[in-house]
Short mmCIF file of C-alpha atoms in Angstrom, two decimals:
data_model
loop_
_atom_site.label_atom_id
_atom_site.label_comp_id
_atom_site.label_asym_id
_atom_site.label_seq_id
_atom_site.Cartn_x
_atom_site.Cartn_y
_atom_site.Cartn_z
CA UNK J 759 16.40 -6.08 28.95
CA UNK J 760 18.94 -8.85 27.72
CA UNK J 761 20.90 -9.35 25.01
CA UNK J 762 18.36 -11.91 23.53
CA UNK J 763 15.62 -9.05 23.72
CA UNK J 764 17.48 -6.53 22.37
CA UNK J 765 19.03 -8.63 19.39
CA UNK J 766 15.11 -9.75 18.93
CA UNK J 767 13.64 -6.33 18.76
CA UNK J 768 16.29 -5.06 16.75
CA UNK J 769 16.01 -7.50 14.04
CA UNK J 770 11.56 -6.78 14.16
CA UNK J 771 12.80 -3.17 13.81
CA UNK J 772 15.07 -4.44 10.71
CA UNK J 773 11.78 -6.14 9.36
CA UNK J 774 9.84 -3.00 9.42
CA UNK J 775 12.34 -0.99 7.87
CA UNK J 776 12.57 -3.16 4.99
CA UNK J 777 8.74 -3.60 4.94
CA UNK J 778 8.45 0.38 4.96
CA UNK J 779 10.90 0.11 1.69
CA UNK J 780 8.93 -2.25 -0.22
CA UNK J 781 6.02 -0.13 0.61
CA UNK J 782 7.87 2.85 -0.51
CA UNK J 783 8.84 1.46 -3.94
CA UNK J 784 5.62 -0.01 -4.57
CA UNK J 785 4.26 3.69 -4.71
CA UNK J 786 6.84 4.68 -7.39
CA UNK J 787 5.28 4.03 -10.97
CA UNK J 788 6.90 2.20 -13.98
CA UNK J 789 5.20 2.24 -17.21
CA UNK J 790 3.19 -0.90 -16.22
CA UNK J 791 -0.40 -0.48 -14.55
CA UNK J 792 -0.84 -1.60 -10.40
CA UNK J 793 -3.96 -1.31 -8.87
CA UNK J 794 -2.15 -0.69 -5.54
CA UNK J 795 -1.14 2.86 -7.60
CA UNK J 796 -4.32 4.55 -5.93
CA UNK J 797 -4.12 3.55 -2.82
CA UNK J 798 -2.84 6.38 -1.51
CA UNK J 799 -5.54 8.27 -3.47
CA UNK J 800 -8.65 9.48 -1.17
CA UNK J 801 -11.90 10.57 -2.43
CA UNK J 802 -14.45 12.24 -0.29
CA UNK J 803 -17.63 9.74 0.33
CA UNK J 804 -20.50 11.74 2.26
CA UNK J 805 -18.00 14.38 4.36
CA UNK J 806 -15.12 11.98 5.02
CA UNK J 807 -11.86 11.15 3.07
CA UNK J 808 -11.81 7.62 2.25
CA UNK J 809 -9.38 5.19 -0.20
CA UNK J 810 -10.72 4.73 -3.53
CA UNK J 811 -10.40 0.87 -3.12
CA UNK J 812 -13.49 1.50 -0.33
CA UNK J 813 -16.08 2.78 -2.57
CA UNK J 814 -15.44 1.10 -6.14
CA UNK J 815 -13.55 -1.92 -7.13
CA UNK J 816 -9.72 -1.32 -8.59
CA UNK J 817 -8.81 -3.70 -11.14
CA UNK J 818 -7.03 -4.30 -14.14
CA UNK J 819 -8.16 -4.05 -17.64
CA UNK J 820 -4.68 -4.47 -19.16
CA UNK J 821 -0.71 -4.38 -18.17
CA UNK J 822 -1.05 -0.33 -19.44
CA UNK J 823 -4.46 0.17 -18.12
CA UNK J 824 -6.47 0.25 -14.49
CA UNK J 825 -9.97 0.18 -14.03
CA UNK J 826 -12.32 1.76 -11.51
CA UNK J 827 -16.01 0.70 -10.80
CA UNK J 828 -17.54 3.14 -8.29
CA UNK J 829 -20.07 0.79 -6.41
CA UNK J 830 -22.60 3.91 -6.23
CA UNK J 831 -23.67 6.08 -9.28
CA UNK J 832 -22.87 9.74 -7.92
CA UNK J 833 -19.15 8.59 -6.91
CA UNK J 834 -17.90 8.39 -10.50
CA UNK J 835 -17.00 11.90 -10.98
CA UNK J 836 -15.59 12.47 -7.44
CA UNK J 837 -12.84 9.58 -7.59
CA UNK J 838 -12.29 11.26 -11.16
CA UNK J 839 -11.73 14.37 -10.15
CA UNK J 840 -9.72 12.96 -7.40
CA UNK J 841 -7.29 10.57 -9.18
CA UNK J 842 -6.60 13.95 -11.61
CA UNK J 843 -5.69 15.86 -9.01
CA UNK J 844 -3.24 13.62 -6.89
CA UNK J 845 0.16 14.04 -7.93
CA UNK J 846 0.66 10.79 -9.45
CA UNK J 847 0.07 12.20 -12.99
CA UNK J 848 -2.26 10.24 -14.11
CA UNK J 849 -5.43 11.45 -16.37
CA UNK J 850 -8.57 9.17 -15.61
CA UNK J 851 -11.03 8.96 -18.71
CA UNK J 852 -14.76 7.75 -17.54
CA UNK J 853 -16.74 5.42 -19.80
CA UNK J 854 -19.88 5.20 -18.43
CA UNK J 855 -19.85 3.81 -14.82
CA UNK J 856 -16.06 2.60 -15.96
CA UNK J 857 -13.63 4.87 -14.97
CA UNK J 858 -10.53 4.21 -17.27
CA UNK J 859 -6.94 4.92 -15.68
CA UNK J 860 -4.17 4.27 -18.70
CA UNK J 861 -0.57 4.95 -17.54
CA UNK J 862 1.40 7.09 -19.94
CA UNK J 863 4.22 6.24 -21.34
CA UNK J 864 7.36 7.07 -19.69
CA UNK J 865 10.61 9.21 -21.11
CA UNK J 866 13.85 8.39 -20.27
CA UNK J 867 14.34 11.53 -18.22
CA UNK J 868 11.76 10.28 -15.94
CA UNK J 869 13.01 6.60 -16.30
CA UNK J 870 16.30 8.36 -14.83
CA UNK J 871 14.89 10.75 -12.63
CA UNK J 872 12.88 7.75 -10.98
CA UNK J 873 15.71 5.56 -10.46
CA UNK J 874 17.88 8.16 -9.02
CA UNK J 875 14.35 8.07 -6.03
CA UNK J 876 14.43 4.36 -5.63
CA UNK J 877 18.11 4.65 -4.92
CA UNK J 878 17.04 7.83 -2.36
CA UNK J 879 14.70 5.24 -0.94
CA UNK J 880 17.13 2.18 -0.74
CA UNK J 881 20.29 4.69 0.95
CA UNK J 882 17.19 5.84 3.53
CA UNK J 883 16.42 2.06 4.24
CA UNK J 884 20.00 1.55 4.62
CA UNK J 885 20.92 4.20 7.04
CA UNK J 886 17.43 3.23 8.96
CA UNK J 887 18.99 -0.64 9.44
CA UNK J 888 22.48 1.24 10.37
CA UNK J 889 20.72 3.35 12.87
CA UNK J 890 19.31 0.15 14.52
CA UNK J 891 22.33 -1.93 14.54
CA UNK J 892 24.25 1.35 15.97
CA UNK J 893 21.38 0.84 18.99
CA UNK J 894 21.41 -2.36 19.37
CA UNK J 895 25.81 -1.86 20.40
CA UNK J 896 25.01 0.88 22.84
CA UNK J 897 22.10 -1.22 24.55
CA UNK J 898 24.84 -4.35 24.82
CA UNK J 899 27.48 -1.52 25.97
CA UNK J 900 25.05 -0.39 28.58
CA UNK J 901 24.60 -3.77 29.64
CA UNK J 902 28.16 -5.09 30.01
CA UNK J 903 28.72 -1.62 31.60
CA UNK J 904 25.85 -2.54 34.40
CA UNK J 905 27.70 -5.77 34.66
CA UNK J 906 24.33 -7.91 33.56
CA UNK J 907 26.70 -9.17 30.80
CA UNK J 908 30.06 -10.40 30.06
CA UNK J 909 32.89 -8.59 27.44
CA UNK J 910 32.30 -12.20 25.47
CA UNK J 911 28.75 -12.06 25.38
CA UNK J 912 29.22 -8.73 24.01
CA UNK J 913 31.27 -9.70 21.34
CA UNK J 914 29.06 -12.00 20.17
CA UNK J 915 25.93 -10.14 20.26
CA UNK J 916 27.87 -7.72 17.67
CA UNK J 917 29.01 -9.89 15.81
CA UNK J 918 25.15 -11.32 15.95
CA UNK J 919 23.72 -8.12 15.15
CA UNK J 920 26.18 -6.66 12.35
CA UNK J 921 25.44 -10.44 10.62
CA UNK J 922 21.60 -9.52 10.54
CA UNK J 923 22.57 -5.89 9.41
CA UNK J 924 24.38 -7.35 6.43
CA UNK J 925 21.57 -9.33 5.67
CA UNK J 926 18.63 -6.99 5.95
CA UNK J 927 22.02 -4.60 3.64
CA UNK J 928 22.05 -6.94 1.50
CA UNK J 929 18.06 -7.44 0.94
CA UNK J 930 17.38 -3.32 0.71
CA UNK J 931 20.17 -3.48 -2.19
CA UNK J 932 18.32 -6.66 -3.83
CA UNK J 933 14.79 -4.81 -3.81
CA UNK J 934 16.29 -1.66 -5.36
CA UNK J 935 18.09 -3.49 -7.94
CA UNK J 936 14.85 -5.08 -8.58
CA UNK J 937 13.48 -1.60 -8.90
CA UNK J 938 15.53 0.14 -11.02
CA UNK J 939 15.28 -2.73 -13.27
CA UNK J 940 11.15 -3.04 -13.86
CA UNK J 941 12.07 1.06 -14.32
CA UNK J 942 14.70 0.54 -16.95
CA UNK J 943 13.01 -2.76 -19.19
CA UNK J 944 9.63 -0.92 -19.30
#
């Protein structure tokens, strides 16, 4: 391994960490409605455990308000039951085939209480990106040790990989700023 392959797969490790962030935020509610809210919700569809989004169609009706059309008449009372009883507090109210999803309006305890998580996520990110950076030095160390590179190259590659650990820093702060601020103006 080089130092172009390890600064390379360090950085694509940097990417997924942030990627695994943004995932990670998009899961945490503010008062505004997001289809990609159930996602991780799973309804069971003839014995399995599937998404909702692959047995009805998750849309919005309004910015306080998601909608659920089960593509097969039994399955309306199963992703019902099965949006109730995840534990994103949410209370579904079927219309029909329509299954209704409005978000309730948040306190500001919980307005405080979530920010306080999207900064738990951020810190996580952060120390993730640290971690990566810290083994991305002890592969270059292990090569200059094993002679395959010189003490300059070295130096560079840190400096190299501590400027892409700034950066990717520097992003994870941006996206929980971001955060903290669609949970704040809600």
């Amino acid at each position: 391994m080089s130092i172009v392959d390890i600064k390379s797969s360090t950085e694509q490790k940097m990417q997924q960490s942030l990627e695994s962030l943004k995932q990670a935020l998009s899961k945490i509610r503010t008062g505004r409605a997001n289809p990609g809210l159930l996602d991780t919700v799973h309804v069971d569809y003839y014995g399995s455990m599937v998404p909702i989004s692959q047995v009805a169609n998750v849309s919005l009706l309004d910015a306080r308000t998601i909608s659920v059309s089960p593509w097969e008449k039994g399955m309306g009372a199963k992703i019902e039951k099965a949006i109730r009883d995840s534990d994103l507090g949410l209370n579904p109210a079927a219309q029909g085939d329509l299954i209704r999803v409005p978000m309730p309006a948040m306190t500001e305890e919980r307005r405080k209480e979530l920010t306080k998580v999207v900064r738990s996520e951020g810190e996580h990110a952060k120390v993730a990106v640290r971690n990566l950076r810290r083994d991305a030095n002890d592969g270059v160390k292990k090569l200059v040790k094993d002679k395959l590179a010189s003490e300059d190259d070295e130096r560079r590659a840190h400096d190299d990989v501590q400027k892409s650990t700034d950066r990717f820093i520097a992003e994870v702060d941006k996206l929980v700023a971001g955060k903290e601020q669609d949970i704040l103006a809600v």
